[in-house]
CSV table of C-alpha atoms in Angstrom, one decimal:
chain,number,residue,atom,x,y,z
B,1,SER,CA,89.6,94.5,199.1
B,2,GLN,CA,92.6,95.8,198.4
B,3,THR,CA,92.2,99.1,197.1
B,4,ILE,CA,95.5,101.5,195.5
B,5,HIS,CA,95.4,105.3,196.1
B,6,GLN,CA,97.5,108.0,193.9
B,7,TRP,CA,98.1,111.3,194.3
B,8,PRO,CA,97.9,114.3,192.9
B,9,ALA,CA,95.5,113.4,189.9
B,10,THR,CA,97.3,116.4,187.8
B,11,LEU,CA,100.0,118.4,188.2
B,12,VAL,CA,101.3,121.5,186.3
B,13,GLN,CA,105.0,121.9,186.4
B,14,PRO,CA,107.7,124.6,185.3
B,15,VAL,CA,110.7,123.1,183.6
B,16,GLY,CA,113.1,122.8,186.6
B,17,SER,CA,111.1,122.4,189.2
B,18,PRO,CA,110.7,119.2,191.2
B,19,LEU,CA,108.2,116.2,191.2
B,20,SER,CA,107.0,113.5,193.7
B,21,LEU,CA,104.1,111.2,193.0
B,22,GLU,CA,102.8,109.2,195.3
B,23,CYS,CA,101.3,105.9,195.4
B,24,THR,CA,99.3,103.8,198.2
B,25,VAL,CA,98.5,100.0,198.2
B,26,GLU,CA,96.1,99.0,200.8
B,27,GLY,CA,94.7,95.4,202.0
B,28,THR,CA,97.7,93.9,201.2
B,29,SER,CA,101.4,92.9,201.8
B,30,ASN,CA,104.9,92.3,200.5
B,31,PRO,CA,102.6,93.7,196.9
B,32,ASN,CA,104.9,94.0,193.8
B,33,LEU,CA,105.0,97.8,192.9
B,34,TYR,CA,105.0,99.7,189.2
B,35,TRP,CA,105.2,102.8,188.0
B,36,TYR,CA,103.9,103.4,184.4
B,37,ARG,CA,104.4,106.3,181.9
B,38,GLN,CA,101.3,106.7,179.4
B,39,ALA,CA,101.8,108.8,176.1
B,40,ALA,CA,100.0,109.1,173.5
B,41,GLY,CA,100.8,106.6,170.6
B,42,ARG,CA,103.2,104.7,172.5
B,43,GLY,CA,101.5,102.5,174.9
B,44,LEU,CA,102.2,101.8,178.4
B,45,GLN,CA,105.9,102.4,179.1
B,46,LEU,CA,107.4,100.6,182.4
B,47,LEU,CA,109.7,102.9,184.2
B,48,PHE,CA,110.4,101.3,188.0
B,49,TYR,CA,109.1,98.2,189.7
B,50,SER,CA,110.3,97.4,192.8
B,51,VAL,CA,109.1,93.6,194.8
B,52,GLY,CA,110.6,95.0,198.3
B,53,ILE,CA,111.2,97.8,200.4
B,54,GLY,CA,114.2,99.9,199.2
B,55,GLN,CA,114.1,97.6,196.3
B,56,ILE,CA,113.8,99.4,193.2
B,57,SER,CA,114.6,98.5,189.6
B,58,SER,CA,114.8,100.7,187.0
B,59,GLU,CA,113.5,99.7,183.3
B,60,VAL,CA,114.7,102.8,181.0
B,61,PRO,CA,117.6,106.0,181.5
B,62,GLN,CA,115.8,108.8,182.6
B,63,ASN,CA,114.9,112.5,184.7
B,64,LEU,CA,113.2,110.5,187.1
B,65,SER,CA,113.7,108.3,190.4
B,66,ALA,CA,111.7,106.0,192.7
B,67,SER,CA,111.5,104.9,196.0
B,68,ARG,CA,109.6,102.5,198.2
B,69,PRO,CA,109.9,103.3,202.0
B,70,GLN,CA,107.2,101.4,203.1
B,71,ASP,CA,106.0,98.1,202.1
B,72,ARG,CA,103.2,99.9,200.5
B,73,GLN,CA,104.0,103.3,199.6
B,74,PHE,CA,106.0,104.1,195.9
B,75,ILE,CA,107.3,107.4,195.0
B,76,LEU,CA,108.1,109.1,191.7
B,77,SER,CA,110.7,111.7,192.1
B,78,SER,CA,112.4,114.0,190.5
B,79,LYS,CA,114.7,116.7,190.8
B,80,LYS,CA,115.0,118.6,187.7
B,81,LEU,CA,111.4,118.2,185.4
B,82,LEU,CA,112.0,118.5,181.5
B,83,LEU,CA,109.4,119.2,179.1
B,84,SER,CA,109.7,115.7,177.9
B,85,ASP,CA,108.4,114.4,181.3
B,86,SER,CA,104.8,114.9,180.5
B,87,GLY,CA,102.3,112.5,180.7
B,88,PHE,CA,100.3,110.2,182.6
B,89,TYR,CA,101.8,108.6,185.1
B,90,LEU,CA,100.3,104.8,186.6
B,91,CYS,CA,101.2,103.3,189.4
B,92,ALA,CA,100.3,100.0,190.0
B,93,TRP,CA,100.7,96.6,192.0
B,94,SER,CA,100.4,92.6,191.7
B,95,GLU,CA,100.6,90.1,194.3
B,96,GLY,CA,103.7,90.2,195.9
B,97,LEU,CA,106.4,86.8,195.2
B,98,ILE,CA,104.5,85.2,192.8
B,99,GLY,CA,104.8,87.6,190.0
B,100,VAL,CA,102.2,89.5,187.5
B,101,ARG,CA,102.3,86.5,185.3
B,102,GLU,CA,101.2,83.8,188.0
B,103,ALA,CA,99.1,86.2,189.9
B,104,GLY,CA,97.3,86.9,186.6
B,105,GLU,CA,96.2,90.6,187.2
B,106,LEU,CA,98.0,93.9,187.5
B,107,PHE,CA,96.1,96.7,189.3
B,108,PHE,CA,96.4,100.2,188.3
B,109,GLY,CA,95.6,103.5,189.9
B,110,GLU,CA,93.7,106.0,188.7
B,111,GLY,CA,96.8,108.2,187.0
B,112,SER,CA,98.8,111.5,187.7
B,113,ARG,CA,98.4,113.3,184.2
B,114,LEU,CA,101.6,115.5,184.8
B,115,THR,CA,102.5,119.0,182.4
B,116,VAL,CA,105.5,120.5,182.1
B,117,LEU,CA,105.7,123.8,180.8
W,1,GLN,CA,112.5,90.8,170.9
W,2,GLN,CA,110.6,92.4,173.9
W,3,GLN,CA,108.0,94.2,171.3
W,4,VAL,CA,104.4,93.5,171.4
W,5,LYS,CA,103.2,95.1,168.1
W,6,GLN,CA,99.4,96.2,168.2
W,7,SER,CA,97.2,96.9,165.6
W,8,PRO,CA,94.6,99.2,164.5
W,9,GLN,CA,96.2,102.2,166.6
W,10,SER,CA,92.3,103.5,166.2
W,11,LEU,CA,89.0,101.5,165.3
W,12,ILE,CA,85.8,102.6,164.8
W,13,VAL,CA,82.9,100.1,165.0
W,14,GLN,CA,79.1,100.0,164.5
W,15,LYS,CA,76.5,99.2,167.3
W,16,GLY,CA,76.2,95.7,167.1
W,17,GLY,CA,79.4,94.7,165.0
W,18,ILE,CA,82.3,92.8,165.8
W,19,SER,CA,85.4,94.8,166.7
W,20,ILE,CA,88.7,93.1,166.2
W,21,ILE,CA,92.0,94.0,167.2
W,22,ASN,CA,95.2,92.5,166.6
W,23,CYS,CA,98.7,91.8,168.2
W,24,ALA,CA,102.2,90.3,167.5
W,25,TYR,CA,105.1,89.0,169.3
W,26,GLU,CA,108.7,87.8,168.5
W,27,ASN,CA,109.8,86.3,171.6
W,28,THR,CA,108.6,82.7,172.0
W,29,ALA,CA,109.6,83.2,175.9
W,30,PHE,CA,106.1,84.9,176.4
W,31,ASP,CA,103.3,82.1,177.8
W,32,TYR,CA,100.6,84.9,179.3
W,33,PHE,CA,98.5,87.5,177.2
W,34,PRO,CA,96.2,89.7,179.1
W,35,TRP,CA,93.9,92.6,177.3
W,36,TYR,CA,93.6,95.1,179.4
W,37,GLN,CA,90.9,98.0,179.0
W,38,GLN,CA,91.2,101.7,179.9
W,39,PHE,CA,88.4,104.6,179.7
W,40,PRO,CA,89.4,108.1,179.8
W,41,GLY,CA,90.8,109.9,182.9
W,42,LYS,CA,91.5,106.1,184.4
W,43,GLY,CA,93.7,103.8,185.0
W,44,PRO,CA,93.7,100.3,182.8
W,45,ALA,CA,91.8,97.1,184.4
W,46,LEU,CA,92.2,93.8,183.3
W,47,LEU,CA,89.3,92.6,180.7
W,48,ILE,CA,90.6,88.8,179.6
W,49,ALA,CA,93.9,86.9,179.8
W,50,ILE,CA,95.1,83.8,178.1
W,51,ARG,CA,97.6,81.3,178.3
W,52,PRO,CA,98.8,79.3,175.2
W,53,ASP,CA,97.9,76.3,176.0
W,54,VAL,CA,94.0,76.7,174.6
W,55,SER,CA,93.8,78.5,171.3
W,56,GLU,CA,90.5,80.6,172.4
W,57,LYS,CA,89.2,82.2,175.6
W,58,LYS,CA,86.2,83.6,175.8
W,59,GLU,CA,83.8,85.5,178.3
W,60,GLY,CA,80.9,86.9,177.5
W,61,ARG,CA,81.3,89.0,174.7
W,62,PHE,CA,85.1,89.1,174.7
W,63,THR,CA,86.6,86.1,172.9
W,64,ILE,CA,90.8,86.1,172.8
W,65,SER,CA,91.7,84.2,169.8
W,66,PHE,CA,95.7,82.8,170.1
W,67,ASN,CA,97.6,81.5,167.3
W,68,LYS,CA,101.5,80.2,168.9
W,69,SER,CA,102.8,79.3,165.5
W,70,ALA,CA,102.1,82.9,164.1
W,71,LYS,CA,102.9,83.9,167.4
W,72,GLN,CA,99.4,86.4,166.8
W,73,PHE,CA,96.6,87.3,169.3
W,74,SER,CA,93.6,89.2,168.8
W,75,LEU,CA,90.8,90.2,171.1
W,76,HIS,CA,87.4,89.9,169.0
W,77,ILE,CA,84.0,91.7,170.5
W,78,MET,CA,81.1,90.2,169.6
W,79,ASP,CA,78.0,92.5,169.3
W,80,SER,CA,80.1,96.2,170.2
W,81,GLN,CA,77.8,98.7,172.5
W,82,PRO,CA,78.9,102.1,172.9
W,83,GLY,CA,79.9,101.2,176.5
W,84,ASP,CA,82.8,99.5,175.2
W,85,SER,CA,84.5,102.4,173.3
W,86,ALA,CA,87.4,102.8,175.3
W,87,THR,CA,91.8,102.4,174.6
W,88,TYR,CA,92.3,98.6,174.8
W,89,PHE,CA,95.9,97.2,175.2
W,90,CYS,CA,97.6,93.7,174.5
W,91,ALA,CA,100.2,92.5,177.0
W,92,ALA,CA,102.5,89.6,177.2
W,93,SER,CA,105.0,88.1,179.9
W,94,SER,CA,107.1,85.3,180.2
W,95,GLY,CA,107.3,82.6,182.9
W,96,ALA,CA,111.2,83.5,182.8
W,97,ASN,CA,112.4,84.8,186.0
W,98,PHE,CA,109.7,83.4,188.1
W,99,GLY,CA,108.4,86.1,190.4
W,100,ASN,CA,109.4,88.8,188.8
W,101,GLU,CA,108.4,88.9,185.7
W,102,LYS,CA,106.9,92.3,184.2
W,103,LEU,CA,104.3,93.0,181.1
W,104,THR,CA,105.4,94.2,177.7
W,105,PHE,CA,102.4,95.9,176.5
W,106,GLY,CA,101.6,97.0,172.6
W,107,THR,CA,100.6,100.5,171.9
W,108,GLY,CA,97.0,100.3,172.3
W,109,THR,CA,93.7,100.5,170.1
W,110,ARG,CA,91.2,103.5,170.5
W,111,LEU,CA,87.7,101.6,169.9
W,112,THR,CA,85.1,104.1,169.1
W,113,ILE,CA,81.7,102.1,168.6
W,114,ILE,CA,78.8,104.4,167.2
W,115,PRO,CA,74.8,103.8,167.0
């Protein structure tokens, strides 16, 4: 069966410090991978998605970047965190090649809560 | 045009009652409408989904009603139970970019079922 792991679960970082959140998927190949941010009252905002190694699409301009060094690994990074980067970050995957609409489901990790002080 | 508007923001329902959450969209290309359920501290999980070839889909106590002409869809939870207390997100996607679709999510509804 497929599983998705995301870490760390919680993180408290000072303004200006770097960030690295990691996500790995097991039990599937060529998944589509996504990073979402969840802020109170604002739903789930898609930040990045990837359909393959080294292929990253950014949905919104921001202080964050993403990388996919391996097929089932997705990393969210920042060189210098801002207060506004605080939030609940969710990694997700869907069946590759056919897209989430045809696959019918997006599978989320347990999330990483980031607090920037 | 990519937005999905969800209401209410929060909802309190008595145990055994019917919980109703509504969503509206503008993009007529949307043709896949899932609902996700999220418990505190967890990631969302797919609850139920509908495509516009049907007006209603039922799975157990959960029903999606879909009104294509009004561009609205809703989630009904019958016989609501305390275990249904969670945040619910509606979402939508289109097949316009096959294999590259993304879900557009509503802002979420925090549902609380009281005894």
